[in-house]
Amino acid sequence: MASEALSGGFSDAPRQSARAFRAALEAMARPGEMQQLADLAAAPAPVSPAAATLLLVLCDPETPVHLAGDHDRTEVRDWITFHCGAPLVGPGEAAFALGSWQALGDLGAYGLGTAEYPDRSATLIVEGMGGAPVTLRGPGIRDSRAAELPETAAFQRNAALFPLGLDFYFCDGARLWALPRTTKVTEAEAV
């Protein structure tokens, strides 16, 4: 195991992980609202500090992780194994998946939950922000909120599956925002 796999965790784990977990919850409770993380983890490239922090606070030996595209590399695998203990699996078995939007691929490859256990679906941690302007509506949003997504149709199909479906975090540097399956996505309204 390379030495970079051993570094990058929290220096004050109880306090830093509590603040980071709170930010992750806030992001999911307020879809589309940007969260700036103060306590950051550092994983090997190409993992952003925000994505590394999410992995630290959301993953453990009971939460299988799928790495897609450029994120599926030895250094990242070793870092996750050392810091989280999470098993690395294919997309169909993953509780969390990490990668760029393009690398994550077909959303149908991930677990959508079941009628009895809709919470057993995957959460995708998408590296990168931006794309086409959209309008978000739903729980946690007063009226509407503007955002940018890599595409619109995939998120509309996902929301139509409710109570099944995927949840998403979008990460860039130290920032993140979330898109739960309850959020309705439409193309941005012209002003």
PDB file of C-alpha atoms in Angstrom, residues 40-187:
ATOM      1  CA  LEU A  40     -11.725  18.453   4.233  1.00  0.00           C
ATOM      2  CA  ALA A  41     -10.196  15.068   3.618  1.00  0.00           C
ATOM      3  CA  ALA A  42      -7.615  14.561   0.896  1.00  0.00           C
ATOM      4  CA  ALA A  43      -7.657  11.466  -1.275  1.00  0.00           C
ATOM      5  CA  PRO A  44      -5.419  10.719  -4.249  1.00  0.00           C
ATOM      6  CA  ALA A  45      -6.285  12.380  -7.560  1.00  0.00           C
ATOM      7  CA  PRO A  46      -8.729  12.619  -9.207  1.00  0.00           C
ATOM      8  CA  VAL A  47     -10.908  12.569  -6.056  1.00  0.00           C
ATOM      9  CA  SER A  48     -11.927  16.089  -4.998  1.00  0.00           C
ATOM     10  CA  PRO A  49     -11.666  17.105  -1.325  1.00  0.00           C
ATOM     11  CA  ALA A  50     -15.481  17.287  -1.096  1.00  0.00           C
ATOM     12  CA  ALA A  51     -15.891  13.762  -2.503  1.00  0.00           C
ATOM     13  CA  ALA A  52     -13.145  12.414  -0.215  1.00  0.00           C
ATOM     14  CA  THR A  53     -14.890  14.001   2.758  1.00  0.00           C
ATOM     15  CA  LEU A  54     -18.221  12.433   1.780  1.00  0.00           C
ATOM     16  CA  LEU A  55     -16.565   9.029   1.512  1.00  0.00           C
ATOM     17  CA  LEU A  56     -15.050   9.412   4.983  1.00  0.00           C
ATOM     18  CA  VAL A  57     -18.325  10.348   6.669  1.00  0.00           C
ATOM     19  CA  LEU A  58     -20.754   8.145   4.707  1.00  0.00           C
ATOM     20  CA  CYS A  59     -18.823   4.919   4.047  1.00  0.00           C
ATOM     21  CA  ASP A  60     -17.718   2.119   6.328  1.00  0.00           C
ATOM     22  CA  PRO A  61     -17.199  -1.668   6.074  1.00  0.00           C
ATOM     23  CA  GLU A  62     -20.970  -2.116   5.593  1.00  0.00           C
ATOM     24  CA  THR A  63     -21.322   0.303   2.646  1.00  0.00           C
ATOM     25  CA  PRO A  64     -20.043  -1.038  -0.682  1.00  0.00           C
ATOM     26  CA  VAL A  65     -18.500   1.523  -3.037  1.00  0.00           C
ATOM     27  CA  HIS A  66     -18.194   1.484  -6.818  1.00  0.00           C
ATOM     28  CA  LEU A  67     -15.443   3.506  -8.508  1.00  0.00           C
ATOM     29  CA  ALA A  68     -16.100   4.533 -12.110  1.00  0.00           C
ATOM     30  CA  GLY A  69     -13.744   5.631 -14.860  1.00  0.00           C
ATOM     31  CA  ASP A  70     -10.576   7.453 -13.813  1.00  0.00           C
ATOM     32  CA  HIS A  71     -11.552   7.090 -10.139  1.00  0.00           C
ATOM     33  CA  ASP A  72     -11.043   3.334 -10.356  1.00  0.00           C
ATOM     34  CA  ARG A  73      -7.316   3.321  -9.738  1.00  0.00           C
ATOM     35  CA  THR A  74      -5.055   1.590  -7.237  1.00  0.00           C
ATOM     36  CA  GLU A  75      -4.267   4.720  -5.208  1.00  0.00           C
ATOM     37  CA  VAL A  76      -7.957   5.562  -4.707  1.00  0.00           C
ATOM     38  CA  ARG A  77      -8.845   1.936  -3.926  1.00  0.00           C
ATOM     39  CA  ASP A  78      -6.085   1.769  -1.290  1.00  0.00           C
ATOM     40  CA  TRP A  79      -7.196   5.086   0.240  1.00  0.00           C
ATOM     41  CA  ILE A  80     -10.808   3.922   0.571  1.00  0.00           C
ATOM     42  CA  THR A  81      -9.737   0.556   1.965  1.00  0.00           C
ATOM     43  CA  PHE A  82      -7.500   2.167   4.595  1.00  0.00           C
ATOM     44  CA  HIS A  83      -9.725   5.093   5.646  1.00  0.00           C
ATOM     45  CA  CYS A  84     -13.232   3.648   5.223  1.00  0.00           C
ATOM     46  CA  GLY A  85     -12.844  -0.110   5.057  1.00  0.00           C
ATOM     47  CA  ALA A  86     -15.609  -0.085   2.436  1.00  0.00           C
ATOM     48  CA  PRO A  87     -15.726  -3.044   0.045  1.00  0.00           C
ATOM     49  CA  LEU A  88     -15.247  -2.156  -3.626  1.00  0.00           C
ATOM     50  CA  VAL A  89     -17.950  -3.611  -5.864  1.00  0.00           C
ATOM     51  CA  GLY A  90     -19.670  -3.322  -9.230  1.00  0.00           C
ATOM     52  CA  PRO A  91     -22.428  -0.761  -9.828  1.00  0.00           C
ATOM     53  CA  GLY A  92     -25.300  -3.147  -9.089  1.00  0.00           C
ATOM     54  CA  GLU A  93     -24.092  -3.877  -5.555  1.00  0.00           C
ATOM     55  CA  ALA A  94     -22.973  -0.351  -4.644  1.00  0.00           C
ATOM     56  CA  ALA A  95     -24.455   1.768  -1.875  1.00  0.00           C
ATOM     57  CA  PHE A  96     -22.259   4.628  -3.132  1.00  0.00           C
ATOM     58  CA  ALA A  97     -20.642   5.223  -6.502  1.00  0.00           C
ATOM     59  CA  LEU A  98     -17.962   7.795  -7.325  1.00  0.00           C
ATOM     60  CA  GLY A  99     -16.938   9.175 -10.698  1.00  0.00           C
ATOM     61  CA  SER A 100     -17.578  11.776 -13.356  1.00  0.00           C
ATOM     62  CA  TRP A 101     -21.071  11.910 -14.851  1.00  0.00           C
ATOM     63  CA  GLN A 102     -19.876  10.264 -18.065  1.00  0.00           C
ATOM     64  CA  ALA A 103     -17.959   7.529 -16.240  1.00  0.00           C
ATOM     65  CA  LEU A 104     -20.870   6.627 -13.952  1.00  0.00           C
ATOM     66  CA  GLY A 105     -22.755   5.659 -17.109  1.00  0.00           C
ATOM     67  CA  ASP A 106     -26.189   4.051 -17.260  1.00  0.00           C
ATOM     68  CA  LEU A 107     -28.157   4.924 -14.113  1.00  0.00           C
ATOM     69  CA  GLY A 108     -30.129   1.695 -14.511  1.00  0.00           C
ATOM     70  CA  ALA A 109     -27.002  -0.237 -13.531  1.00  0.00           C
ATOM     71  CA  TYR A 110     -27.318   0.977  -9.918  1.00  0.00           C
ATOM     72  CA  GLY A 111     -29.645  -0.304  -7.233  1.00  0.00           C
ATOM     73  CA  LEU A 112     -32.902   1.676  -7.119  1.00  0.00           C
ATOM     74  CA  GLY A 113     -34.175   0.142  -3.873  1.00  0.00           C
ATOM     75  CA  THR A 114     -37.210  -2.100  -3.535  1.00  0.00           C
ATOM     76  CA  ALA A 115     -40.857  -1.453  -2.672  1.00  0.00           C
ATOM     77  CA  GLU A 116     -40.186  -2.819   0.829  1.00  0.00           C
ATOM     78  CA  TYR A 117     -36.828  -1.026   1.226  1.00  0.00           C
ATOM     79  CA  PRO A 118     -36.587   2.039  -1.025  1.00  0.00           C
ATOM     80  CA  ASP A 119     -33.694   3.283   1.118  1.00  0.00           C
ATOM     81  CA  ARG A 120     -31.522   0.462  -0.227  1.00  0.00           C
ATOM     82  CA  SER A 121     -30.769   2.421  -3.352  1.00  0.00           C
ATOM     83  CA  ALA A 122     -27.426   3.838  -4.429  1.00  0.00           C
ATOM     84  CA  THR A 123     -26.166   7.355  -3.897  1.00  0.00           C
ATOM     85  CA  LEU A 124     -23.970   8.653  -6.696  1.00  0.00           C
ATOM     86  CA  ILE A 125     -21.148  11.081  -5.895  1.00  0.00           C
ATOM     87  CA  VAL A 126     -20.628  12.957  -9.133  1.00  0.00           C
ATOM     88  CA  GLU A 127     -17.310  14.736  -9.603  1.00  0.00           C
ATOM     89  CA  GLY A 128     -17.762  18.051 -11.346  1.00  0.00           C
ATOM     90  CA  MET A 129     -20.473  20.657 -11.518  1.00  0.00           C
ATOM     91  CA  GLY A 130     -22.079  22.560 -14.305  1.00  0.00           C
ATOM     92  CA  GLY A 131     -24.037  21.766 -17.408  1.00  0.00           C
ATOM     93  CA  ALA A 132     -27.437  22.868 -18.609  1.00  0.00           C
ATOM     94  CA  PRO A 133     -29.454  25.297 -16.479  1.00  0.00           C
ATOM     95  CA  VAL A 134     -32.414  23.659 -14.741  1.00  0.00           C
ATOM     96  CA  THR A 135     -35.075  24.554 -12.211  1.00  0.00           C
ATOM     97  CA  LEU A 136     -35.487  22.427  -9.085  1.00  0.00           C
ATOM     98  CA  ARG A 137     -38.736  22.058  -7.121  1.00  0.00           C
ATOM     99  CA  GLY A 138     -39.761  19.854  -4.242  1.00  0.00           C
ATOM    100  CA  PRO A 139     -39.165  19.225  -0.545  1.00  0.00           C
ATOM    101  CA  GLY A 140     -36.525  21.494   0.962  1.00  0.00           C
ATOM    102  CA  ILE A 141     -36.976  24.180  -1.722  1.00  0.00           C
ATOM    103  CA  ARG A 142     -39.161  27.249  -1.295  1.00  0.00           C
ATOM    104  CA  ASP A 143     -40.839  27.761  -4.679  1.00  0.00           C
ATOM    105  CA  SER A 144     -37.880  26.878  -6.922  1.00  0.00           C
ATOM    106  CA  ARG A 145     -34.087  26.931  -7.130  1.00  0.00           C
ATOM    107  CA  ALA A 146     -31.824  27.337 -10.143  1.00  0.00           C
ATOM    108  CA  ALA A 147     -29.064  24.784 -10.702  1.00  0.00           C
ATOM    109  CA  GLU A 148     -26.994  23.213 -13.463  1.00  0.00           C
ATOM    110  CA  LEU A 149     -27.040  19.515 -14.314  1.00  0.00           C
ATOM    111  CA  PRO A 150     -25.163  17.470 -16.904  1.00  0.00           C
ATOM    112  CA  GLU A 151     -28.533  16.571 -18.457  1.00  0.00           C
ATOM    113  CA  THR A 152     -32.213  16.880 -17.614  1.00  0.00           C
ATOM    114  CA  ALA A 153     -34.019  13.753 -18.815  1.00  0.00           C
ATOM    115  CA  ALA A 154     -32.104  11.282 -16.626  1.00  0.00           C
ATOM    116  CA  PHE A 155     -33.028  13.199 -13.470  1.00  0.00           C
ATOM    117  CA  GLN A 156     -36.666  13.500 -14.569  1.00  0.00           C
ATOM    118  CA  ARG A 157     -36.852   9.730 -15.109  1.00  0.00           C
ATOM    119  CA  ASN A 158     -35.209   9.170 -11.722  1.00  0.00           C
ATOM    120  CA  ALA A 159     -37.731  11.404  -9.886  1.00  0.00           C
ATOM    121  CA  ALA A 160     -40.618   9.582 -11.610  1.00  0.00           C
ATOM    122  CA  LEU A 161     -39.508   6.345  -9.902  1.00  0.00           C
ATOM    123  CA  PHE A 162     -40.198   7.731  -6.398  1.00  0.00           C
ATOM    124  CA  PRO A 163     -40.173   6.216  -3.777  1.00  0.00           C
ATOM    125  CA  LEU A 164     -37.487   4.257  -5.616  1.00  0.00           C
ATOM    126  CA  GLY A 165     -34.575   5.994  -7.334  1.00  0.00           C
ATOM    127  CA  LEU A 166     -31.085   7.308  -6.846  1.00  0.00           C
ATOM    128  CA  ASP A 167     -29.794  10.229  -4.791  1.00  0.00           C
ATOM    129  CA  PHE A 168     -26.904  12.406  -5.980  1.00  0.00           C
ATOM    130  CA  TYR A 169     -24.132  14.576  -4.599  1.00  0.00           C
ATOM    131  CA  PHE A 170     -22.248  16.893  -6.955  1.00  0.00           C
ATOM    132  CA  CYS A 171     -18.709  17.805  -5.849  1.00  0.00           C
ATOM    133  CA  ASP A 172     -16.137  20.335  -6.973  1.00  0.00           C
ATOM    134  CA  GLY A 173     -13.147  21.278  -4.846  1.00  0.00           C
ATOM    135  CA  ALA A 174     -14.443  21.974  -1.328  1.00  0.00           C
ATOM    136  CA  ARG A 175     -18.048  22.529  -2.469  1.00  0.00           C
ATOM    137  CA  LEU A 176     -20.956  20.166  -2.819  1.00  0.00           C
ATOM    138  CA  TRP A 177     -24.697  20.154  -3.367  1.00  0.00           C
ATOM    139  CA  ALA A 178     -27.238  17.350  -3.434  1.00  0.00           C
ATOM    140  CA  LEU A 179     -30.168  16.209  -5.539  1.00  0.00           C
ATOM    141  CA  PRO A 180     -32.418  13.691  -3.788  1.00  0.00           C
ATOM    142  CA  ARG A 181     -34.880  11.558  -5.739  1.00  0.00           C
ATOM    143  CA  THR A 182     -37.769  13.680  -4.417  1.00  0.00           C
ATOM    144  CA  THR A 183     -36.666  16.740  -6.401  1.00  0.00           C
ATOM    145  CA  LYS A 184     -38.461  17.574  -9.637  1.00  0.00           C
ATOM    146  CA  VAL A 185     -36.182  18.839 -12.407  1.00  0.00           C
ATOM    147  CA  THR A 186     -37.318  20.951 -15.349  1.00  0.00           C
ATOM    148  CA  GLU A 187     -35.430  22.884 -17.978  1.00  0.00           C
TER     149      GLU A 187
END
